[in-house]
Coordinates of N, CA, C and O in Angstrom, one line a residue:
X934 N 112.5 107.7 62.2 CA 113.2 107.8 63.4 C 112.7 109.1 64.2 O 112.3 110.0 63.5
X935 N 112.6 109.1 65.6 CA 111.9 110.1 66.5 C 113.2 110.8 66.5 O 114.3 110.4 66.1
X936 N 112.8 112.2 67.1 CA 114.2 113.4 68.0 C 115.0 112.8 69.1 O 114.6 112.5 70.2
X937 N 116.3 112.7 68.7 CA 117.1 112.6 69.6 C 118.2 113.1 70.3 O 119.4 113.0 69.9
X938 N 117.7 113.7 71.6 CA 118.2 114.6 72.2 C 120.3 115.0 71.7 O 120.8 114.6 70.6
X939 N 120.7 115.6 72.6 CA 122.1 116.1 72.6 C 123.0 114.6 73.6 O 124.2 114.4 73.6
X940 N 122.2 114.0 74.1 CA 122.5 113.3 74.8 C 122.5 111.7 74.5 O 122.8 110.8 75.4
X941 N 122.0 111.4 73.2 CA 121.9 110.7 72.8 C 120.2 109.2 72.9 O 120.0 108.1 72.3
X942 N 119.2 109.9 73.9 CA 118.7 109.4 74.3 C 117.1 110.1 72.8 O 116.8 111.3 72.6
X943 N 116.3 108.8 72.3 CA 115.8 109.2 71.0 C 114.1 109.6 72.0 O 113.7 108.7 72.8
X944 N 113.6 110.5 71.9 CA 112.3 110.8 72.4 C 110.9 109.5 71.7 O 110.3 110.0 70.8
X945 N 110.8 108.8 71.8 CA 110.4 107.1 71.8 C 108.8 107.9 72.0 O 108.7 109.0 72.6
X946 N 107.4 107.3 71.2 CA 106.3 107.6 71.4 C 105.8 106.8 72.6 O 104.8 107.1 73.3
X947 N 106.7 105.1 72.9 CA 106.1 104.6 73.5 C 106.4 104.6 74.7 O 106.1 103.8 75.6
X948 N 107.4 105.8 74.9 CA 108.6 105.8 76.5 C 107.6 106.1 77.2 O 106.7 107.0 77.2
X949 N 108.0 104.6 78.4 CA 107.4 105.0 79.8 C 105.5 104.2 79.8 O 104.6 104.3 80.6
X950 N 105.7 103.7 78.6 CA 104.6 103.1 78.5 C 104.8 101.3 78.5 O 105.9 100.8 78.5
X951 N 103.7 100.5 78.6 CA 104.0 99.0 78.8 C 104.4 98.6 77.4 O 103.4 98.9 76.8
X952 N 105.3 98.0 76.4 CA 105.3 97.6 75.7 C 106.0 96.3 75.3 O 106.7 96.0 76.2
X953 N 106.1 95.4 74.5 CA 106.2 93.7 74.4 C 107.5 93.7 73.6 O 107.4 94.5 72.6
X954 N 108.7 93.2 73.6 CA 109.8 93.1 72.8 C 109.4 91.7 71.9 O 109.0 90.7 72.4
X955 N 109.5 91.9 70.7 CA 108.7 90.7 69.6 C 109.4 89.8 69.6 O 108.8 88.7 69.3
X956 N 111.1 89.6 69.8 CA 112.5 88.9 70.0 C 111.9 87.8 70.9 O 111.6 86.7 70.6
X957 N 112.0 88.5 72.0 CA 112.0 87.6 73.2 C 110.5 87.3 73.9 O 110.4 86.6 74.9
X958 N 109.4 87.8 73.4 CA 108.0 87.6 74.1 C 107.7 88.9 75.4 O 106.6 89.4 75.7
X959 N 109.0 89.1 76.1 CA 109.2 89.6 77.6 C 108.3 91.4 77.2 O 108.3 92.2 76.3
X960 N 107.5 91.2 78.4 CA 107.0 92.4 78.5 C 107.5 93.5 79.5 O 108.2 92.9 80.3
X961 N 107.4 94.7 79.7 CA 108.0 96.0 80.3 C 107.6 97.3 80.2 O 106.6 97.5 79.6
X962 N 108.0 97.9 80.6 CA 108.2 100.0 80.3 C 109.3 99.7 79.5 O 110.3 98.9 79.5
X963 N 108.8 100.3 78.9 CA 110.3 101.0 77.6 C 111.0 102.1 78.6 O 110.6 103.3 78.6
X964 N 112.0 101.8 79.3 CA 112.5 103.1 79.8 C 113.5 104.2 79.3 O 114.1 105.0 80.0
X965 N 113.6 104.1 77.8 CA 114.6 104.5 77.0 C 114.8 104.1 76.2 O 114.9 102.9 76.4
X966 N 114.9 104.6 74.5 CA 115.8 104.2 73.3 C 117.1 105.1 73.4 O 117.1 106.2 73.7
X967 N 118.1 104.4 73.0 CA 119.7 105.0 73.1 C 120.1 104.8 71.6 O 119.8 103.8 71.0
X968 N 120.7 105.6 70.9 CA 121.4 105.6 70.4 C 122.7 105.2 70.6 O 123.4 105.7 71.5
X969 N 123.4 103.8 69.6 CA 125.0 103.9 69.9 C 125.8 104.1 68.3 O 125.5 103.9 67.1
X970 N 126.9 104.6 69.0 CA 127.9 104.8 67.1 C 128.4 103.7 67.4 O 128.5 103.4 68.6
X971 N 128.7 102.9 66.5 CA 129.8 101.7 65.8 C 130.6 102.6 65.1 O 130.3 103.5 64.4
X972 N 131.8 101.8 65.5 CA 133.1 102.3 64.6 C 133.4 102.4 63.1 O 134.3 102.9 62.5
X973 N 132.4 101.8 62.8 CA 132.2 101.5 61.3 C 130.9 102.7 61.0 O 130.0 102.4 60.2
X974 N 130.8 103.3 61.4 CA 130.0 104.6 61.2 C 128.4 104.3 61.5 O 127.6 105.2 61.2
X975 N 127.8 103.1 62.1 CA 126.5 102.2 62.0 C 126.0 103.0 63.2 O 126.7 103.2 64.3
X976 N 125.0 103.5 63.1 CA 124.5 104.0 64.6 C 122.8 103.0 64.8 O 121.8 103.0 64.1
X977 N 123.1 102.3 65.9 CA 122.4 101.3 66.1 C 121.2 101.6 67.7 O 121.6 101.5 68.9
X978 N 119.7 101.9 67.3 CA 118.8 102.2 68.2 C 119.1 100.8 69.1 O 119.3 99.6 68.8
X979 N 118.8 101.5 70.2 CA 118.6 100.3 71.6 C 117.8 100.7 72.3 O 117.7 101.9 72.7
X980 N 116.7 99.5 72.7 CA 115.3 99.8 73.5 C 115.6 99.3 75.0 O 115.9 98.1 75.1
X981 N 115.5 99.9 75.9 CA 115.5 99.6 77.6 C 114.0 99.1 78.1 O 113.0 99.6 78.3
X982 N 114.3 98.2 78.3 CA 112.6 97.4 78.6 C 113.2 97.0 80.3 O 114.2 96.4 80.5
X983 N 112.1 97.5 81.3 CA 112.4 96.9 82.6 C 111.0 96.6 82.8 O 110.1 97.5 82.6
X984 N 110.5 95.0 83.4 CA 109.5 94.4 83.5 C 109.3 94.9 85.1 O 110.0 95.7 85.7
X985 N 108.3 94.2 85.6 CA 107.8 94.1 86.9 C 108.8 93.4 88.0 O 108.6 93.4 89.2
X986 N 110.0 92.6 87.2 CA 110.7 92.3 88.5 C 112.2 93.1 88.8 O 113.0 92.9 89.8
X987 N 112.3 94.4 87.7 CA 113.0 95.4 87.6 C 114.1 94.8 86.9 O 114.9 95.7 86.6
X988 N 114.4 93.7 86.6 CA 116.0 93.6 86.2 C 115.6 94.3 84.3 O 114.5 93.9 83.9
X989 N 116.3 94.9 83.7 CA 116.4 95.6 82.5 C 116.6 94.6 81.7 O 117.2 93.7 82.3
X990 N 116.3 94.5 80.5 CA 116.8 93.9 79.1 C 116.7 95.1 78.1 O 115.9 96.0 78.1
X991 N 118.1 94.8 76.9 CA 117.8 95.5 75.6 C 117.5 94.8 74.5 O 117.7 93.6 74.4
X992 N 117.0 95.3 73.8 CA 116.5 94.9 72.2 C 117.0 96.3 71.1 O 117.5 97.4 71.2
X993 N 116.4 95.3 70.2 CA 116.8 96.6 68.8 C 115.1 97.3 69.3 O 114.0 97.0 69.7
X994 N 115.8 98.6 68.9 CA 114.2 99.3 69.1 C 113.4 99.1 68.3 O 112.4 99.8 68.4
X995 N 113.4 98.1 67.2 CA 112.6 97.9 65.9 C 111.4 96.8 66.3 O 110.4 96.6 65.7
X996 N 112.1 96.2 67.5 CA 111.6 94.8 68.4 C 110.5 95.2 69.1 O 109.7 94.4 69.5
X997 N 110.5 96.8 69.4 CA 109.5 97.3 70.1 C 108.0 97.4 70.1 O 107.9 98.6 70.0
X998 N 106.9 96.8 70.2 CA 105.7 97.3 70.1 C 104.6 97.6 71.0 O 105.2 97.7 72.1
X999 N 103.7 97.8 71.2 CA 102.4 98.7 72.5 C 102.3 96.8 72.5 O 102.3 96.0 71.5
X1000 N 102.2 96.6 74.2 CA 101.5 95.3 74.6 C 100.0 96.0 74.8 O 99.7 97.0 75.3
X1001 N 99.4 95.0 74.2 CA 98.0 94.8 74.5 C 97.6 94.8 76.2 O 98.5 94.5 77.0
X1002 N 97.0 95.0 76.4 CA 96.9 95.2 78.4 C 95.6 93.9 78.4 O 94.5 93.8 78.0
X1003 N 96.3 93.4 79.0 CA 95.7 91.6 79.2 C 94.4 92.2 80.6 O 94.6 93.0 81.5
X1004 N 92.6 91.2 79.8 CA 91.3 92.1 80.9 C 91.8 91.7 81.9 O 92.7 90.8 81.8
X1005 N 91.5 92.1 83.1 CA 91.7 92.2 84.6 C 92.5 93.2 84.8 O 92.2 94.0 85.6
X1006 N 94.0 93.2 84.1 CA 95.1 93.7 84.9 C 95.0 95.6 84.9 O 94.4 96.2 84.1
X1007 N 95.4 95.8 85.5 CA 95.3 98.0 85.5 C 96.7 98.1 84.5 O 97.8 97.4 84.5
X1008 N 96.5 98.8 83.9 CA 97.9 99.5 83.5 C 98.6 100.2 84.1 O 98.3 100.9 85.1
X1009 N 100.2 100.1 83.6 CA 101.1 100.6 84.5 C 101.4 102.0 84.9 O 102.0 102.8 84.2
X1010 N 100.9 102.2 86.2 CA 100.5 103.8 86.8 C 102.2 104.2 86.7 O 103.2 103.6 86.8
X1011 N 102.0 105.7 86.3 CA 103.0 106.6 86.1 C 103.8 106.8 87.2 O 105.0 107.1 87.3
X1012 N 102.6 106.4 88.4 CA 104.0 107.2 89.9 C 104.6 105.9 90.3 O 105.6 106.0 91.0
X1013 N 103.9 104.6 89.9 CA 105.4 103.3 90.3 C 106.3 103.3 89.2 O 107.2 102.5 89.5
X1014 N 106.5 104.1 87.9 CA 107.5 103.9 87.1 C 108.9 104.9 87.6 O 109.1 106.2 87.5
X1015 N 109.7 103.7 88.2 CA 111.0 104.3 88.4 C 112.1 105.4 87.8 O 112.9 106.1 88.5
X1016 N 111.9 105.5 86.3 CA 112.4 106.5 85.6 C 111.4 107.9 85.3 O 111.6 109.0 84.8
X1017 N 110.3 107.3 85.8 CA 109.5 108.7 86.3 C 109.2 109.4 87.0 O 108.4 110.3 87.1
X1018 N 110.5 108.5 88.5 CA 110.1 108.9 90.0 C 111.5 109.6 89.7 O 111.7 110.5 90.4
X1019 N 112.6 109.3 88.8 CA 113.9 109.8 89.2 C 113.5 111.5 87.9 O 114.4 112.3 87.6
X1020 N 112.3 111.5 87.4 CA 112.1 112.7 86.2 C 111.7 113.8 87.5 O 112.1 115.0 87.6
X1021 N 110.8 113.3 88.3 CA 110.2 114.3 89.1 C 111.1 115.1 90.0 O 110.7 116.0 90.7

């Protein structure tokens, strides 16, 4: 498991990078792994994936992996990523 802040948000190697949820096929930016407590003491990672049409999905962050970058396409530049326009 990575460092996770005071705030509950886990410092992710692949945050902010394009990566593939294995669950669902759907590709995205990882815009966050969260930590949540369950009442039963279970603290369960959650992965924030927002694709290119912006609406967000979560997964288990275990679902997480680096998408391969399909030839032709550019990879996803840092200054259109929305949680890196609201970091600056």
């Amino acid at each position: 498991m990575n460092a996770v802040g005071h705030d509950g948000y886990e410092q992710h190697p692949l945050l902010h990078k394009r990566v593939r949820d294995i669950a669902s096929r759907g590709e995205g930016e990882l815009t966050a792994v969260t930590h949540e407590m369950h009442s039963d003491g279970r603290v369960v990672r959650v992965a924030h994936i927002r694709p290119k049409s912006g609406i967000e999905w979560t997964t288990s962050a275990d679902n997480v992996q680096a998408a391969l970058q399909p030839a032709g396409l550019p990879a996803l530049p840092p200054a259109e990523s929305p949680a890196r326009a609201a970091e600056q």
